[in-house]
C-alpha cells in the first residue's frame, strides 16, 4: 500500500499525524522534513528567554521518539523539491518516493526586507527551533542591545521577552505604532506604553541599511537617523511557502489554495497550516491548524469532513500589557468603538450592518475571561 506522506513536522504536520493515528493505526505513514524533526511548540520561541528556556529545553521529543509514538517513518534534514503528480511521487534528496496521498504542511518562510549595507551576518530571524538556537547563541550577555525590525505580533512579543530579560530593545516600526494592522490606535498606545515601561525605545521609521560598526551594527533609518545595536532581529512577516506547489501546477494565491476539505486542486494532495489558503483564508495561527488537522484526519481515514473555523481570538504574548485580539478580516469596512482606562482598553469593531466582526482587548480587559468569552460568542464564525 502506498503511504500517506506528510511534508513538514511543525505543529500542522505532527498534529495531523496524531489525529490520523487515532483513527487509523495501520496505514503506512511517512513524515518528511527539512529540519531535524524535533517536536516543539513554535509560540514558545517568542517568550522562551524570559521563561529561561534554551532551544533544547523547548524541544519536546526527537524525530526518533515521534516516529515510535506515531508508528511512522520520519525522514529528517531533507528537502522535498519536486512533486510528480502523474506518477504520485516526490523527490526527496536524490530518492524518488511514491505516495498514496500527500499532505503539504510546509509552513511559512520569513520575509526579509531588502537591506543595504554589510551587516547581514548580524541580522537574525526566528521561525523555528534551529533559528532560536542561533539567535540565543548570538545574543550574549544581558545588557546587550537588540534592534528589532517590525512591531507586529512577533516583533512585540520578542521586544517584551528581551526587555523583561535585561536586554536593551530598539524597536523599529514604519507604521507609526506597535501592532498597527491588528489593533486600533488607542490599544496600540497601551501596548507601546507597557513596552516603554520595560525600557523599549520605539523608532517609527523604516530600516534602510544595516552596516557593521565595531563589534555590532549601525542601522540607518528612513528618517535619516541611525541606531546602534549589537545585533538585529528581523520580524517583519512570514509568507506561506508556495513554491513547491506552484512548480507542481497546483493553484496558488497567497497560500496553497484548498477547499474546505483541505484538498488542493489535485485530489490526492492536501494542505494545512501556515502554507495553506483555505477557502480564501490565510491564518498563520495555531487554532486554525488544529481545526484543520482534526477535519483532514477524518477525511484521510475515509470520512470526508469539511473544516469549520469558529471565531478564534489570538492572545498576544506581551505580558507587560496583555492583549487579546480577534482580527478584523482584510477589506471589511466598519468602525472601532473604544473604551479606555489607562492601559486597559476594550475596542469593538462593527461592520456597516452594525455586527461585531472583531475586537481588541488590552490590560485588565484582556485578562478578564468573562469579557473575552462574551465578545468571542458574539462574533460570527470565520468559516461556518
Ligand atoms: P512550521 O512550523 O513552519 O512547519 C513547517 C515544516 O515544513 C517544518 O518542519 C519544515 O522543516 C518543513 N518544510 C518546509 N519546506 C519543506 C520542504 N520543501 N521539504 C521538506 N520539509 C519542508 N500562533 C498562535 O496561534 N499563537 C501564538 O502565540 C503564536 N506565537 C508565535 C510566535 C512566533 C515566534 C512565531 C514564528 C509564530 C507564532 N505563531 C503563533 C504562529 C504559529 O506558531 C504557526 O501558525 C504554526 O506554528 C505553523 O505551523 P506549521 O506546521 O504550519 O508550520
Short mmCIF file of C-alpha atoms and ligand atoms in Angstrom, two decimals:
data_model
loop_
_atom_site.label_atom_id
_atom_site.label_comp_id
_atom_site.label_asym_id
_atom_site.label_seq_id
_atom_site.Cartn_x
_atom_site.Cartn_y
_atom_site.Cartn_z
CA UNK A 1 0.00 0.00 0.00
CA UNK A 2 1.34 3.42 -0.92
CA UNK A 3 1.91 5.52 2.21
CA UNK A 4 0.25 8.71 3.35
CA UNK A 5 3.09 11.24 3.26
CA UNK A 6 3.05 14.44 5.28
CA UNK A 7 5.64 17.06 4.34
CA UNK A 8 6.57 19.07 7.41
CA UNK A 9 6.90 18.27 11.10
CA UNK A 10 5.74 21.58 12.55
CA UNK A 11 2.56 21.85 14.60
CA UNK A 12 0.46 21.22 11.47
CA UNK A 13 2.30 18.06 10.36
CA UNK A 14 2.59 16.46 13.79
CA UNK A 15 -0.95 17.40 14.89
CA UNK A 16 -2.35 15.86 11.72
CA UNK A 17 -0.26 12.71 12.21
CA UNK A 18 -1.52 12.33 15.80
CA UNK A 19 -5.15 12.91 14.82
CA UNK A 20 -4.81 10.48 11.92
CA UNK A 21 -3.31 7.76 14.09
CA UNK A 22 -6.31 8.00 16.47
CA UNK A 23 -8.46 6.91 13.52
CA UNK A 24 -6.14 4.62 11.55
CA UNK A 25 -3.34 2.78 13.32
CA UNK A 26 -2.25 0.74 10.30
CA UNK A 27 -1.86 2.74 7.10
CA UNK A 28 1.82 3.36 6.32
CA UNK A 29 2.63 6.92 7.35
CA UNK A 30 5.68 8.96 6.45
CA UNK A 31 6.71 12.41 7.60
CA UNK A 32 9.47 14.26 5.78
CA UNK A 33 11.09 17.46 6.96
CA UNK A 34 13.96 19.72 6.06
CA UNK A 35 14.69 20.37 9.75
CA UNK A 36 15.71 17.92 12.48
CA UNK A 37 12.13 16.79 13.11
CA UNK A 38 12.04 17.70 16.80
CA UNK A 39 8.54 18.31 18.08
CA UNK A 40 8.14 21.73 19.69
CA UNK A 41 5.58 24.46 20.20
CA UNK A 42 6.51 27.38 17.96
CA UNK A 43 4.69 30.06 20.04
CA UNK A 44 7.20 29.36 22.83
CA UNK A 45 10.02 30.81 20.69
CA UNK A 46 8.96 34.38 21.46
CA UNK A 47 8.70 34.02 25.22
CA UNK A 48 11.30 31.32 25.82
CA UNK A 49 14.03 33.68 27.01
CA UNK A 50 12.12 35.10 29.98
CA UNK A 51 10.99 31.58 30.84
CA UNK A 52 14.66 30.54 30.90
CA UNK A 53 14.25 28.01 28.07
CA UNK A 54 17.08 27.04 25.74
CA UNK A 55 16.32 25.53 22.32
CA UNK A 56 16.97 22.08 23.79
CA UNK A 57 14.52 22.77 26.63
CA UNK A 58 11.83 23.68 24.07
CA UNK A 59 12.31 20.52 22.01
CA UNK A 60 9.67 18.16 23.40
CA UNK A 61 10.56 14.96 21.51
CA UNK A 62 13.14 13.88 18.95
CA UNK A 63 12.21 12.64 15.49
CA UNK A 64 13.01 9.06 16.64
CA UNK A 65 10.65 9.37 19.60
CA UNK A 66 7.93 10.83 17.38
CA UNK A 67 8.38 8.02 14.84
CA UNK A 68 7.86 5.43 17.58
CA UNK A 69 4.90 7.30 19.06
CA UNK A 70 3.20 7.68 15.66
CA UNK A 71 4.17 4.33 14.17
CA UNK A 72 5.61 6.33 11.28
CA UNK A 73 8.74 6.65 9.18
CA UNK A 74 10.26 10.10 9.68
CA UNK A 75 12.91 11.44 7.33
CA UNK A 76 14.75 14.49 8.59
CA UNK A 77 17.14 17.06 7.13
CA UNK A 78 15.93 16.52 3.58
CA UNK A 79 14.19 18.98 1.35
CA UNK A 80 11.44 17.85 -0.98
CA UNK A 81 11.83 19.89 -4.12
CA UNK A 82 9.58 18.22 -6.69
CA UNK A 83 6.20 16.52 -6.90
CA UNK A 84 5.30 14.34 -9.88
CA UNK A 85 1.50 14.35 -9.76
CA UNK A 86 1.01 11.92 -12.64
CA UNK A 87 3.20 9.22 -11.04
CA UNK A 88 2.28 10.28 -7.49
CA UNK A 89 5.90 10.52 -6.42
CA UNK A 90 8.06 13.09 -4.70
CA UNK A 91 11.77 13.69 -4.98
CA UNK A 92 13.41 13.52 -1.57
CA UNK A 93 17.06 14.44 -1.92
CA UNK A 94 18.27 12.02 -4.60
CA UNK A 95 15.49 9.48 -3.98
CA UNK A 96 12.03 9.14 -5.58
CA UNK A 97 9.28 8.10 -3.14
CA UNK A 98 5.72 7.02 -4.00
CA UNK A 99 2.69 8.38 -2.14
CA UNK A 100 -0.95 7.45 -1.97
CA UNK A 101 -2.00 10.82 -0.57
CA UNK A 102 0.32 13.73 0.06
CA UNK A 103 -0.18 16.49 2.63
CA UNK A 104 1.71 19.76 2.40
CA UNK A 105 2.30 21.13 5.92
CA UNK A 106 5.37 23.12 4.95
CA UNK A 107 4.66 26.33 6.85
CA UNK A 108 5.59 29.90 6.05
CA UNK A 109 9.02 31.38 5.41
CA UNK A 110 10.46 34.53 6.90
CA UNK A 111 10.21 37.55 4.68
CA UNK A 112 13.47 39.50 4.89
CA UNK A 113 13.50 43.18 3.95
CA UNK A 114 15.96 44.19 1.26
CA UNK A 115 18.61 45.98 3.32
CA UNK A 116 21.66 47.81 2.13
CA UNK A 117 24.96 47.50 3.95
CA UNK A 118 27.38 44.81 5.05
CA UNK A 119 25.69 43.85 8.35
CA UNK A 120 23.71 40.85 7.09
CA UNK A 121 25.54 38.36 9.33
CA UNK A 122 24.24 40.24 12.38
CA UNK A 123 20.61 40.12 11.19
CA UNK A 124 18.65 37.17 12.61
CA UNK A 125 15.10 35.93 12.32
CA UNK A 126 13.41 33.28 14.45
CA UNK A 127 10.92 30.97 12.78
CA UNK A 128 11.97 27.56 14.09
CA UNK A 129 13.92 25.87 16.85
CA UNK A 130 17.21 25.97 14.96
CA UNK A 131 16.83 29.74 14.33
CA UNK A 132 16.09 30.16 18.03
CA UNK A 133 19.28 28.31 18.99
CA UNK A 134 21.35 30.51 16.62
CA UNK A 135 19.73 33.70 17.91
CA UNK A 136 20.23 32.71 21.55
CA UNK A 137 23.89 31.90 20.88
CA UNK A 138 24.44 35.33 19.24
CA UNK A 139 22.50 37.22 21.90
CA UNK A 140 25.16 37.02 24.58
CA UNK A 141 25.06 38.69 27.97
CA UNK A 142 22.20 40.69 29.47
CA UNK A 143 22.51 44.40 28.78
CA UNK A 144 23.34 43.98 25.11
CA UNK A 145 21.32 46.00 22.64
CA UNK A 146 18.95 44.33 20.16
CA UNK A 147 17.34 46.19 17.31
CA UNK A 148 14.03 44.60 16.29
CA UNK A 149 12.72 45.34 12.81
CA UNK A 150 8.92 45.17 12.81
CA UNK A 151 6.37 45.98 15.52
CA UNK A 152 3.84 43.30 14.60
CA UNK A 153 2.87 40.31 16.75
CA UNK A 154 6.25 38.59 16.64
CA UNK A 155 8.30 41.81 16.97
CA UNK A 156 6.29 42.98 20.01
CA UNK A 157 6.44 39.56 21.68
CA UNK A 158 10.23 39.43 21.30
CA UNK A 159 10.52 43.04 22.48
CA UNK A 160 8.68 42.13 25.70
CA UNK A 161 10.66 38.92 26.15
CA UNK A 162 14.07 40.54 25.58
CA UNK A 163 13.39 43.72 27.57
CA UNK A 164 11.98 41.72 30.51
CA UNK A 165 15.15 39.59 30.40
CA UNK A 166 17.52 42.54 30.76
CA UNK A 167 18.31 43.45 27.13
CA UNK A 168 18.07 46.95 25.67
CA UNK A 169 15.49 46.85 22.88
CA UNK A 170 15.23 49.31 19.98
CA UNK A 171 12.01 48.60 18.07
CA UNK A 172 11.67 49.98 14.56
CA UNK A 173 8.19 50.09 13.02
CA UNK A 174 7.37 52.22 9.95
CA UNK A 175 3.59 52.35 10.51
CA UNK A 176 3.78 54.72 13.49
CA UNK A 177 2.66 52.40 16.29
CA UNK A 178 3.00 48.79 17.50
CA UNK A 179 0.61 46.12 16.17
CA UNK A 180 -0.69 48.60 13.56
CA UNK A 181 -2.56 46.04 11.45
CA UNK A 182 -4.21 44.27 14.39
CA UNK A 183 -5.21 46.99 16.86
CA UNK A 184 -6.93 50.38 16.83
CA UNK A 185 -4.72 53.30 17.78
CA UNK A 186 -5.73 53.52 21.43
CA UNK A 187 -4.94 49.85 22.03
CA UNK A 188 -1.57 50.24 20.27
CA UNK A 189 -0.81 53.10 22.65
CA UNK A 190 -1.48 50.80 25.60
CA UNK A 191 0.99 48.25 24.22
CA UNK A 192 3.57 50.98 23.48
CA UNK A 193 3.23 52.34 26.98
CA UNK A 194 3.71 48.89 28.53
CA UNK A 195 6.76 48.13 26.42
CA UNK A 196 8.25 51.57 27.12
CA UNK A 197 7.91 50.88 30.85
CA UNK A 198 10.30 47.95 30.28
CA UNK A 199 12.76 50.29 28.55
CA UNK A 200 11.87 49.56 24.91
CA UNK A 201 12.71 52.52 22.61
CA UNK A 202 10.46 52.98 19.58
CA UNK A 203 11.60 54.36 16.24
CA UNK A 204 8.73 54.97 13.86
CA UNK A 205 10.54 54.68 10.54
CA UNK A 206 11.78 52.00 8.14
CA UNK A 207 15.27 50.49 8.23
CA UNK A 208 17.14 51.14 5.01
CA UNK A 209 20.63 49.83 5.80
CA UNK A 210 22.49 47.78 8.38
CA UNK A 211 26.25 48.18 8.45
CA UNK A 212 28.89 46.60 10.65
CA UNK A 213 30.17 49.06 13.25
CA UNK A 214 32.73 47.98 15.86
CA UNK A 215 31.55 44.64 17.28
CA UNK A 216 27.94 45.43 16.41
CA UNK A 217 25.92 47.24 13.77
CA UNK A 218 24.70 50.69 12.89
CA UNK A 219 21.23 50.78 11.28
CA UNK A 220 20.20 53.70 9.13
CA UNK A 221 16.50 54.56 9.21
CA UNK A 222 14.32 56.14 6.53
CA UNK A 223 14.16 59.41 8.50
CA UNK A 224 17.95 59.69 8.28
CA UNK A 225 18.62 58.79 11.92
CA UNK A 226 20.88 55.94 12.99
CA UNK A 227 20.57 53.34 15.74
CA UNK A 228 23.47 51.30 17.11
CA UNK A 229 22.95 47.76 18.34
CA UNK A 230 24.83 44.54 19.00
CA UNK A 231 22.54 42.52 16.74
CA UNK A 232 19.31 42.76 14.76
CA UNK A 233 16.18 40.63 14.89
CA UNK A 234 14.10 40.91 11.74
CA UNK A 235 10.41 40.27 12.40
CA UNK A 236 8.60 41.81 9.51
CA UNK A 237 6.47 38.93 8.47
CA UNK A 238 6.01 35.42 7.18
CA UNK A 239 4.89 34.27 3.74
CA UNK A 240 3.29 30.87 3.07
CA UNK A 241 5.70 28.53 1.28
CA UNK A 242 4.04 28.07 -2.09
CA UNK A 243 6.95 27.39 -4.48
CA UNK A 244 6.76 23.57 -4.33
CA UNK A 245 3.01 23.61 -5.02
CA UNK A 246 3.31 26.20 -7.76
CA UNK A 247 6.05 24.21 -9.51
CA UNK A 248 3.76 21.15 -9.39
CA UNK A 249 1.00 23.13 -11.13
CA UNK A 250 -1.31 23.39 -8.10
CA UNK A 251 -3.41 26.53 -7.68
CA UNK A 252 -1.62 29.08 -5.52
CA UNK A 253 -2.76 32.53 -4.36
CA UNK A 254 -1.38 33.99 -1.12
CA UNK A 255 -1.12 30.37 0.10
CA UNK A 256 -1.64 26.92 -1.42
CA UNK A 257 -5.30 27.01 -2.42
CA UNK A 258 -7.56 24.40 -0.82
CA UNK A 259 -11.27 23.79 -0.44
CA UNK A 260 -12.89 23.13 2.91
CA UNK A 261 -11.75 19.51 2.77
CA UNK A 262 -8.19 20.93 2.75
CA UNK A 263 -7.87 19.47 -0.74
CA UNK A 264 -5.71 21.31 -3.25
CA UNK A 265 -6.51 21.33 -6.96
CA UNK A 266 -5.13 17.74 -7.08
CA UNK A 267 -7.44 15.16 -5.48
CA UNK A 268 -4.53 13.32 -3.84
CA UNK A 269 -2.76 16.39 -2.42
CA UNK A 270 -3.90 18.33 0.65
CA UNK A 271 -2.50 21.35 2.51
CA UNK A 272 -2.93 22.79 6.01
CA UNK A 273 -1.22 25.12 8.46
CA UNK A 274 0.74 28.25 7.58
CA UNK A 275 1.28 27.22 3.94
CA UNK A 276 -2.44 26.83 3.14
CA UNK A 277 -5.12 29.19 1.93
CA UNK A 278 -8.38 27.53 2.97
CA UNK A 279 -11.40 28.96 1.16
CA UNK A 280 -9.54 32.25 0.73
CA UNK A 281 -8.33 32.42 4.35
CA UNK A 282 -4.64 32.51 5.24
CA UNK A 283 -4.50 32.31 9.05
CA UNK A 284 -0.99 31.98 10.47
CA UNK A 285 -2.09 30.82 13.93
CA UNK A 286 -2.26 27.61 15.90
CA UNK A 287 -6.02 27.24 16.46
CA UNK A 288 -6.94 27.18 12.74
CA UNK A 289 -4.35 24.49 12.02
CA UNK A 290 -5.68 22.36 14.88
CA UNK A 291 -9.22 22.55 13.47
CA UNK A 292 -7.86 21.75 10.00
CA UNK A 293 -5.85 18.77 11.31
CA UNK A 294 -8.91 17.23 13.01
CA UNK A 295 -11.04 17.56 9.88
CA UNK A 296 -8.34 16.34 7.50
CA UNK A 297 -7.53 13.32 9.68
CA UNK A 298 -11.13 12.19 9.30
CA UNK A 299 -11.10 12.76 5.53
CA UNK A 300 -7.87 10.78 5.17
CA UNK A 301 -9.32 7.99 7.29
CA UNK A 302 -12.28 7.72 4.92
CA UNK A 303 -14.92 10.08 6.31
CA UNK A 304 -14.89 13.23 4.12
CA UNK A 305 -15.09 16.15 6.57
CA UNK A 306 -15.12 19.89 5.93
CA UNK A 307 -13.21 22.19 8.26
CA UNK A 308 -15.17 24.75 10.27
CA UNK A 309 -13.46 27.74 11.87
CA UNK A 310 -15.21 29.34 14.82
CA UNK A 311 -14.15 32.84 15.88
CA UNK A 312 -10.61 32.37 17.22
CA UNK A 313 -9.29 35.32 19.27
CA UNK A 314 -5.49 35.41 19.48
CA UNK A 315 -3.61 36.04 22.68
CA UNK A 316 -0.51 38.17 22.11
CA UNK A 317 2.29 37.31 24.49
CA UNK A 318 3.16 40.78 25.76
CA UNK A 319 2.62 40.19 29.49
CA UNK A 320 3.55 43.79 30.35
CA UNK A 321 0.30 44.77 28.55
CA UNK A 322 -1.67 41.61 27.85
CA UNK A 323 -3.52 41.65 24.52
CA UNK A 324 -6.32 39.55 23.07
CA UNK A 325 -7.42 40.33 19.55
CA UNK A 326 -9.99 38.93 17.15
CA UNK A 327 -8.52 40.42 13.98
CA UNK A 328 -10.84 42.12 11.52
CA UNK A 329 -10.70 40.29 8.17
CA UNK A 330 -8.86 42.27 5.47
CA UNK A 331 -11.10 44.57 3.43
CA UNK A 332 -14.04 44.61 5.90
CA UNK A 333 -15.41 48.15 6.27
CA UNK A 334 -16.67 49.45 9.60
CA UNK A 335 -15.72 51.35 12.72
CA UNK A 336 -13.99 50.84 16.05
CA UNK A 337 -15.67 51.93 19.28
CA UNK A 338 -13.20 52.23 22.13
CA UNK A 339 -13.45 52.42 25.93
CA UNK A 340 -10.17 53.01 27.71
CA UNK A 341 -8.82 53.47 31.20
CA UNK A 342 -5.02 53.82 31.13
CA UNK A 343 -3.58 50.68 29.52
CA UNK A 344 -6.88 48.84 29.87
CA UNK A 345 -8.71 49.07 26.56
CA UNK A 346 -11.85 47.45 25.21
CA UNK A 347 -12.32 48.08 21.50
CA UNK A 348 -15.08 46.60 19.36
CA UNK A 349 -15.20 46.70 15.58
CA UNK A 350 -18.62 46.70 13.91
CA UNK A 351 -19.26 46.41 10.19
CA UNK A 352 -21.60 48.64 8.16
CA UNK A 353 -24.59 46.49 9.32
CA UNK A 354 -23.66 47.06 12.97
CA UNK A 355 -22.48 43.49 13.56
CA UNK A 356 -19.46 42.84 15.80
CA UNK A 357 -16.76 41.43 13.49
CA UNK A 358 -13.59 41.98 15.53
CA UNK A 359 -12.33 43.18 18.88
CA UNK A 360 -9.17 44.10 20.75
CA UNK A 361 -8.65 43.97 24.49
CA UNK A 362 -5.61 45.13 26.44
CA UNK A 363 -4.50 45.17 30.08
CA UNK A 364 -7.10 44.03 32.61
CA UNK A 365 -9.72 43.78 29.84
CA UNK A 366 -7.58 41.13 28.13
CA UNK A 367 -7.18 39.05 31.26
CA UNK A 368 -10.88 39.19 32.13
CA UNK A 369 -12.04 35.79 30.82
CA UNK A 370 -15.70 36.80 31.03
CA UNK A 371 -15.22 39.79 28.71
CA UNK A 372 -13.24 37.73 26.21
CA UNK A 373 -15.75 34.86 26.21
CA UNK A 374 -18.73 37.18 25.84
CA UNK A 375 -17.20 39.01 22.88
CA UNK A 376 -15.98 35.80 21.24
CA UNK A 377 -19.52 34.37 21.46
CA UNK A 378 -20.92 37.45 19.71
CA UNK A 379 -18.54 37.12 16.74
CA UNK A 380 -19.61 35.30 13.58
CA UNK A 381 -17.61 32.14 12.76
CA UNK A 382 -14.72 32.59 10.34
CA UNK A 383 -15.92 29.58 8.31
CA UNK A 384 -19.36 28.38 9.42
P1 LIG B 1 6.04 25.23 10.51
O1 LIG B 1 6.10 25.08 11.99
O2 LIG B 1 6.78 26.32 9.88
O3 LIG B 1 6.46 23.84 9.90
C1 LIG B 1 6.82 23.69 8.56
C2 LIG B 1 7.54 22.36 8.40
O4 LIG B 1 7.73 22.13 7.00
C3 LIG B 1 8.91 22.31 9.03
O5 LIG B 1 9.06 21.03 9.62
C4 LIG B 1 9.87 22.45 7.83
O6 LIG B 1 11.11 21.82 8.05
C5 LIG B 1 9.07 21.71 6.76
N1 LIG B 1 9.37 22.05 5.36
C6 LIG B 1 9.20 23.23 4.71
N2 LIG B 1 9.51 23.12 3.41
C7 LIG B 1 9.90 21.84 3.21
C8 LIG B 1 10.34 21.10 2.07
N3 LIG B 1 10.40 21.65 0.85
N4 LIG B 1 10.68 19.80 2.23
C9 LIG B 1 10.58 19.21 3.46
N5 LIG B 1 10.14 19.87 4.56
C10 LIG B 1 9.80 21.15 4.45
N6 LIG B 1 0.35 31.38 16.74
C11 LIG B 1 -0.59 31.42 17.73
O7 LIG B 1 -1.73 31.00 17.49
N7 LIG B 1 -0.28 31.92 18.97
C12 LIG B 1 0.96 32.38 19.27
O8 LIG B 1 1.20 32.83 20.40
C13 LIG B 1 1.97 32.34 18.25
N8 LIG B 1 3.24 32.76 18.51
C14 LIG B 1 4.18 32.68 17.53
C15 LIG B 1 5.49 33.09 17.81
C16 LIG B 1 6.46 33.02 16.83
C17 LIG B 1 7.86 33.47 17.13
C18 LIG B 1 6.13 32.54 15.52
C19 LIG B 1 7.20 32.48 14.44
C20 LIG B 1 4.84 32.13 15.24
C21 LIG B 1 3.86 32.19 16.24
N9 LIG B 1 2.55 31.76 15.99
C22 LIG B 1 1.61 31.82 16.98
C23 LIG B 1 2.19 31.12 14.70
C24 LIG B 1 2.20 29.60 14.83
O9 LIG B 1 3.33 29.21 15.57
C25 LIG B 1 2.20 28.97 13.43
O10 LIG B 1 0.96 29.29 12.84
C26 LIG B 1 2.38 27.45 13.43
O11 LIG B 1 3.41 27.03 14.28
C27 LIG B 1 2.64 26.98 11.98
O12 LIG B 1 2.85 25.60 11.95
P2 LIG B 1 3.12 24.84 10.57
O13 LIG B 1 3.29 23.41 10.94
O14 LIG B 1 2.09 25.21 9.57
O15 LIG B 1 4.49 25.43 10.01
#
